[in-house]
Short mmCIF file of C-alpha atoms in Angstrom, two decimals:
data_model
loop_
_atom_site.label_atom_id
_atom_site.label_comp_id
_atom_site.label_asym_id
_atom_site.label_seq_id
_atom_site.Cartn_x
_atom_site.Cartn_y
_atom_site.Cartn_z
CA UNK F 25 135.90 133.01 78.02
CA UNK F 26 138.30 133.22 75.17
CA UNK F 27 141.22 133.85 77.29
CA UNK F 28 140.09 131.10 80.43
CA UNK F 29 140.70 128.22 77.83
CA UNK F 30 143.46 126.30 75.26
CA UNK F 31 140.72 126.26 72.45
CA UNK F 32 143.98 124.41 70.50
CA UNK F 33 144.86 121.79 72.99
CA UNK F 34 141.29 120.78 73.13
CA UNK F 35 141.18 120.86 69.20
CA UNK F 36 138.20 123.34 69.02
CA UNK F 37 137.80 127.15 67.45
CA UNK F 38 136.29 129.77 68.49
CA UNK F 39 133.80 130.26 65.28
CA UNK F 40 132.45 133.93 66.97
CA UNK F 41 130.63 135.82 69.29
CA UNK F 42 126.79 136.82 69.46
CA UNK F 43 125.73 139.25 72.32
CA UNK F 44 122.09 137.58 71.84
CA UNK F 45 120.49 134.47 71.23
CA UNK F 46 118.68 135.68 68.52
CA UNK F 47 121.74 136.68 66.59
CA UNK F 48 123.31 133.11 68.05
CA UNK F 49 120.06 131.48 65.94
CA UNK F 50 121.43 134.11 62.98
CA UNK F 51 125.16 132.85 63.14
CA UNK F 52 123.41 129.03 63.70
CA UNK F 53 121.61 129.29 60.13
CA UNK F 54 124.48 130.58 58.23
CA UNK F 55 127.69 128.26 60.29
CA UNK F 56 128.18 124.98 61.17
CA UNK F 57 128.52 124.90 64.37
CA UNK F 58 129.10 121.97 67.18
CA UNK F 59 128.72 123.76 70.75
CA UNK F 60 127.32 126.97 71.73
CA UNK F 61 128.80 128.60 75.67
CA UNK F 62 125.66 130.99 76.14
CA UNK F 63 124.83 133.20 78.76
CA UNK F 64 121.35 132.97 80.56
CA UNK F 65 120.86 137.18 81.39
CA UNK F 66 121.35 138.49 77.48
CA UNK F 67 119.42 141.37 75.55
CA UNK F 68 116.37 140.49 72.84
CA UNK F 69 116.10 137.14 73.18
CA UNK F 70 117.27 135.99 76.68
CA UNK F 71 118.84 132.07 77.64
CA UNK F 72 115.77 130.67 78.35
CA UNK F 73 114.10 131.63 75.08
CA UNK F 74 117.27 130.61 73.28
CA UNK F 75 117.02 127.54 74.65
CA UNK F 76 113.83 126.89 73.44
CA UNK F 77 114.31 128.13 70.53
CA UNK F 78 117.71 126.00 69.08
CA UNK F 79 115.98 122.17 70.25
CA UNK F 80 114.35 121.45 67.45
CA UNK F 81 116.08 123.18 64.12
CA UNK F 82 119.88 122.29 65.68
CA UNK F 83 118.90 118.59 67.54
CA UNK F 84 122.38 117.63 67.15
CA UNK F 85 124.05 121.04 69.02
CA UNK F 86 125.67 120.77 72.18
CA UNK F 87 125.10 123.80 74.88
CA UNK F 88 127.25 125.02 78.09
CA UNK F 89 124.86 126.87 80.22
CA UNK F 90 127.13 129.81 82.04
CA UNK F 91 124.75 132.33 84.47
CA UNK F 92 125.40 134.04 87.66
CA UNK F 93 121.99 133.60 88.30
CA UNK F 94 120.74 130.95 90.73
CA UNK F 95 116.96 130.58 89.24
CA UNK F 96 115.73 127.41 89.44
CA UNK F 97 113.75 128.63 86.04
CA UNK F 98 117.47 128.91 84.20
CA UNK F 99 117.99 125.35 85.57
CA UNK F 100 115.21 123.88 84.56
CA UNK F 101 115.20 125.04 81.50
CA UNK F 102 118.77 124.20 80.57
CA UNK F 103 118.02 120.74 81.79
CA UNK F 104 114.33 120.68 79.86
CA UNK F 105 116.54 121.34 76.70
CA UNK F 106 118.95 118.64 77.21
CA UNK F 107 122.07 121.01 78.11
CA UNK F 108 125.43 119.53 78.34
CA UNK F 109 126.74 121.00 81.22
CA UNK F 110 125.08 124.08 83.96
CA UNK F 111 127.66 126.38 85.40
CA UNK F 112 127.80 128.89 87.54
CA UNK F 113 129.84 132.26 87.56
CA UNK F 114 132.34 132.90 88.31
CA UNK F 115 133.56 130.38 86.23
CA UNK F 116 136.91 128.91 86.64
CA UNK F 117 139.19 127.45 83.51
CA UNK F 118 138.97 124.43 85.19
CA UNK F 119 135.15 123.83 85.29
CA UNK F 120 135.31 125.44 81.60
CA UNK F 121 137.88 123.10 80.23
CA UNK F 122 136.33 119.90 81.88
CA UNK F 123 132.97 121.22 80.29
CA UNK F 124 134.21 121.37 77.04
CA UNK F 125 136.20 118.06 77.39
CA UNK F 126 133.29 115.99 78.16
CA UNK F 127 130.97 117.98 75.32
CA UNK F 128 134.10 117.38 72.96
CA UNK F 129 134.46 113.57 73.71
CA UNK F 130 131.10 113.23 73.30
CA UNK F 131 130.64 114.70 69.42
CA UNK F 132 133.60 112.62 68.85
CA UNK F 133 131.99 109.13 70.21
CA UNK F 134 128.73 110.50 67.88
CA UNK F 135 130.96 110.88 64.80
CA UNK F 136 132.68 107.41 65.12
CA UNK F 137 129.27 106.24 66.01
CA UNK F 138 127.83 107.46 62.61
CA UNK F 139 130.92 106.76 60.31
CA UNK F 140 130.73 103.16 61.79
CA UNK F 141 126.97 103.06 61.02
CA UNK F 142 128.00 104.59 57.59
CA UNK F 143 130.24 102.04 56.63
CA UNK F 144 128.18 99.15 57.44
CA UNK F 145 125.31 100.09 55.42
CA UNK F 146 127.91 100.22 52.86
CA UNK F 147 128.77 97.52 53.03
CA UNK F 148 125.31 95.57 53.48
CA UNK F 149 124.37 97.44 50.55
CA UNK F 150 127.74 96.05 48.60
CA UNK F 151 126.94 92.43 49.96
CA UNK F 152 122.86 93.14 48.46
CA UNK F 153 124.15 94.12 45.43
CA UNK F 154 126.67 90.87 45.22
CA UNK F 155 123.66 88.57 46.17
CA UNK F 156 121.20 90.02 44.00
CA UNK F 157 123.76 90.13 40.78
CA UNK F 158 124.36 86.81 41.50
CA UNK F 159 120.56 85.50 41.92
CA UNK F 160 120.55 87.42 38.24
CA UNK F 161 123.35 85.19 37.11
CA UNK F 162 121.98 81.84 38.36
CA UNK F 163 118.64 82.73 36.95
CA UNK F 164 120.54 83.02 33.16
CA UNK F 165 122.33 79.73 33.72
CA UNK F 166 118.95 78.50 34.80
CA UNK F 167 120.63 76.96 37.99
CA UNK F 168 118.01 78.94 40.69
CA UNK F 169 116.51 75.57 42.24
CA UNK F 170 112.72 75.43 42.74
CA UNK F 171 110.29 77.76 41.82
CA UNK F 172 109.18 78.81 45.47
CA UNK F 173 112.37 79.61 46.42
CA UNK F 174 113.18 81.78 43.06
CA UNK F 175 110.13 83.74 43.69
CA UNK F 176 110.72 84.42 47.91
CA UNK F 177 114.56 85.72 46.20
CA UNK F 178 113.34 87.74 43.49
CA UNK F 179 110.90 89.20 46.45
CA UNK F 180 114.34 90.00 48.35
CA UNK F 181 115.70 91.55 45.55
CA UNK F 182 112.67 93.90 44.63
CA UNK F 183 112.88 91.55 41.49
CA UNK F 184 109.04 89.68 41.84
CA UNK F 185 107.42 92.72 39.52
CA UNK F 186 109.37 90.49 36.75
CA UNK F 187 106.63 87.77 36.99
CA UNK F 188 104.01 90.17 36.27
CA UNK F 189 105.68 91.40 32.88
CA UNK F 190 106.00 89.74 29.31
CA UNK F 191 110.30 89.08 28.50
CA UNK F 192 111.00 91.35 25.19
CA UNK F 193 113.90 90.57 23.00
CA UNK F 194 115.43 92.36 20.52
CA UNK F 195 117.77 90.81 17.90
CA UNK F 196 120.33 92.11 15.44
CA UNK F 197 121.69 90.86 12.13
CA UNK F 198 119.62 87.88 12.64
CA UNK F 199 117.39 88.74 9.37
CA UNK F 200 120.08 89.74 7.29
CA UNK F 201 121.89 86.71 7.78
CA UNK F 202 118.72 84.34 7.45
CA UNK F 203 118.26 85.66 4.02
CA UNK F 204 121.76 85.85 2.65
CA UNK F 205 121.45 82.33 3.88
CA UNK F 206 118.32 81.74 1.85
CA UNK F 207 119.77 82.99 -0.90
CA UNK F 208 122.75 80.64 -0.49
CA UNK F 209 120.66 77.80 -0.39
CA UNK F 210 121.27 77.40 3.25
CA UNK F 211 119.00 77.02 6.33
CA UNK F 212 119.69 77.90 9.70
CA UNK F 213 119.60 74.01 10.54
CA UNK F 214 122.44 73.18 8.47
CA UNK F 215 124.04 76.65 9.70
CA UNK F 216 124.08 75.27 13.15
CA UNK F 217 125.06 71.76 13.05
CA UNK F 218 128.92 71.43 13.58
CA UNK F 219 131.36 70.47 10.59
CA UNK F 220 133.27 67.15 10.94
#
C-alpha cells in the first residue's frame, strides 16, 4: 500500500501501521488521525468489529475498506458504518489514489466548512458585543427611547437581571472635600455654580 501511492503529491503521511483493529483503536487514542486503509480478514479484532467499533469515539474519521473477500457481510458493514470508499483486491494505484483523492477533498471541504463557520460566529459574537456596549452607552447618556423597547434590549443582551437589582455607588474624596469645604465656609452649592 505504501509503495502503490504518491502519499506527497496527494499531501498526506503515512502516520503507521497496525496489523489489527484493536491496535488501530490503540494508535486512534494516542494520534490524530484523518483516514484509516483497513483490511477486512485481520487477527484479534477483525474489519467488521473494527468497524463497529471506531463510529462512535472517531465520528469525524474517514475509512477505505480494502478485502479480497466478496461477503456481502464485509459490505454491509462498511456501508452500515458510513465507509468512504469499498475496494476490492487486488487493488490497483489507480482505484487507491482516486480513493484517497475523493476522501482527501472531502476533509478539506469539512475544514473550510468549519473555519468558515468559525469565523462567522466570530464575528456575530464581535457585532453582539458592539451592540450590546453600545445599548450600555446609550443607556448612560440616557438616550435608549421608551421603556418597552429598553427592556426587550437589555433581554437581548442578557442585561434584564439589572431591573431586578438595587444600583450601588461608591464615591471617593467626596467627604474629604465636603468638609475641607465646611471648614472653608463653603457649600457644595456655591462650589458648583460657575465663576463669572
Amino acid at each position: 500500500m505504501r509503495l502503490k501511492v504518491d502519499w506527497e503529491s496527494l499531501d498526506l503521511t503515512v502516520a503507521g501501521e497496525a496489523p489489527s483493529g484493536a491496535e488501530a483503536l490503540e494508535r486512534l487514542a494516542g494520534d490524530a488521525i484523518d483516514i484509516i486503509i483497513t483490511d477486512m480478514n485481520m487477527p484479534v479484532m477483525n474489519g467488521v468489529s473494527f468497524l463497529e467499533s471506531y463510529r462512535e469515539p472517531y465520528p469525524a474519521l474517514k475509512v477505505i475498506v480494502v478485502t479480497g473477500y466478496e461477503d456481502f457481510q464485509y459490505a454491509r458493514a462498511a456501508v452500515r458504518n458510513q465507509a468512504r470508499d469499498y475496494l476490492l483486491k487486488p487493488v490497483s494505484q489507480e482505484e487507491l489514489t482516486a480513493a484517497l483523492v475523493k476522501v482527501k477533498r472531502e476533509l478539506d471541504d469539512e475544514r473550510l466548512a468549519q473555519d468558515r463557520e468559525a469565523m462567522d460566529r466570530w464575528r456575530l459574537s464581535q457585532y453582539y458585543k458592539e451592540m450590546k456596549e453600545h445599548f450600555i452607552v446609550r443607556l448612560v447618556k440616557e438616550e435608549s427611547g421608551h421603556e418597552r423597547t429598553v427592556r426587550e434590549r437589555a433581554r437581548l443582551f442578557q442585561l434584564d437581571s439589572w431591573d431586578a437589582e438595587g444600583v450601588r455607588f461608591l464615591t471617593t474624596g467626596l467627604r474629604e472635600r465636603e468638609v475641607r469645604d465646611a471648614a472653608d465656609g463653603r457649600t457644595p452649592d456655591k462650589l458648583r455654580r460657575p465663576s463669572r
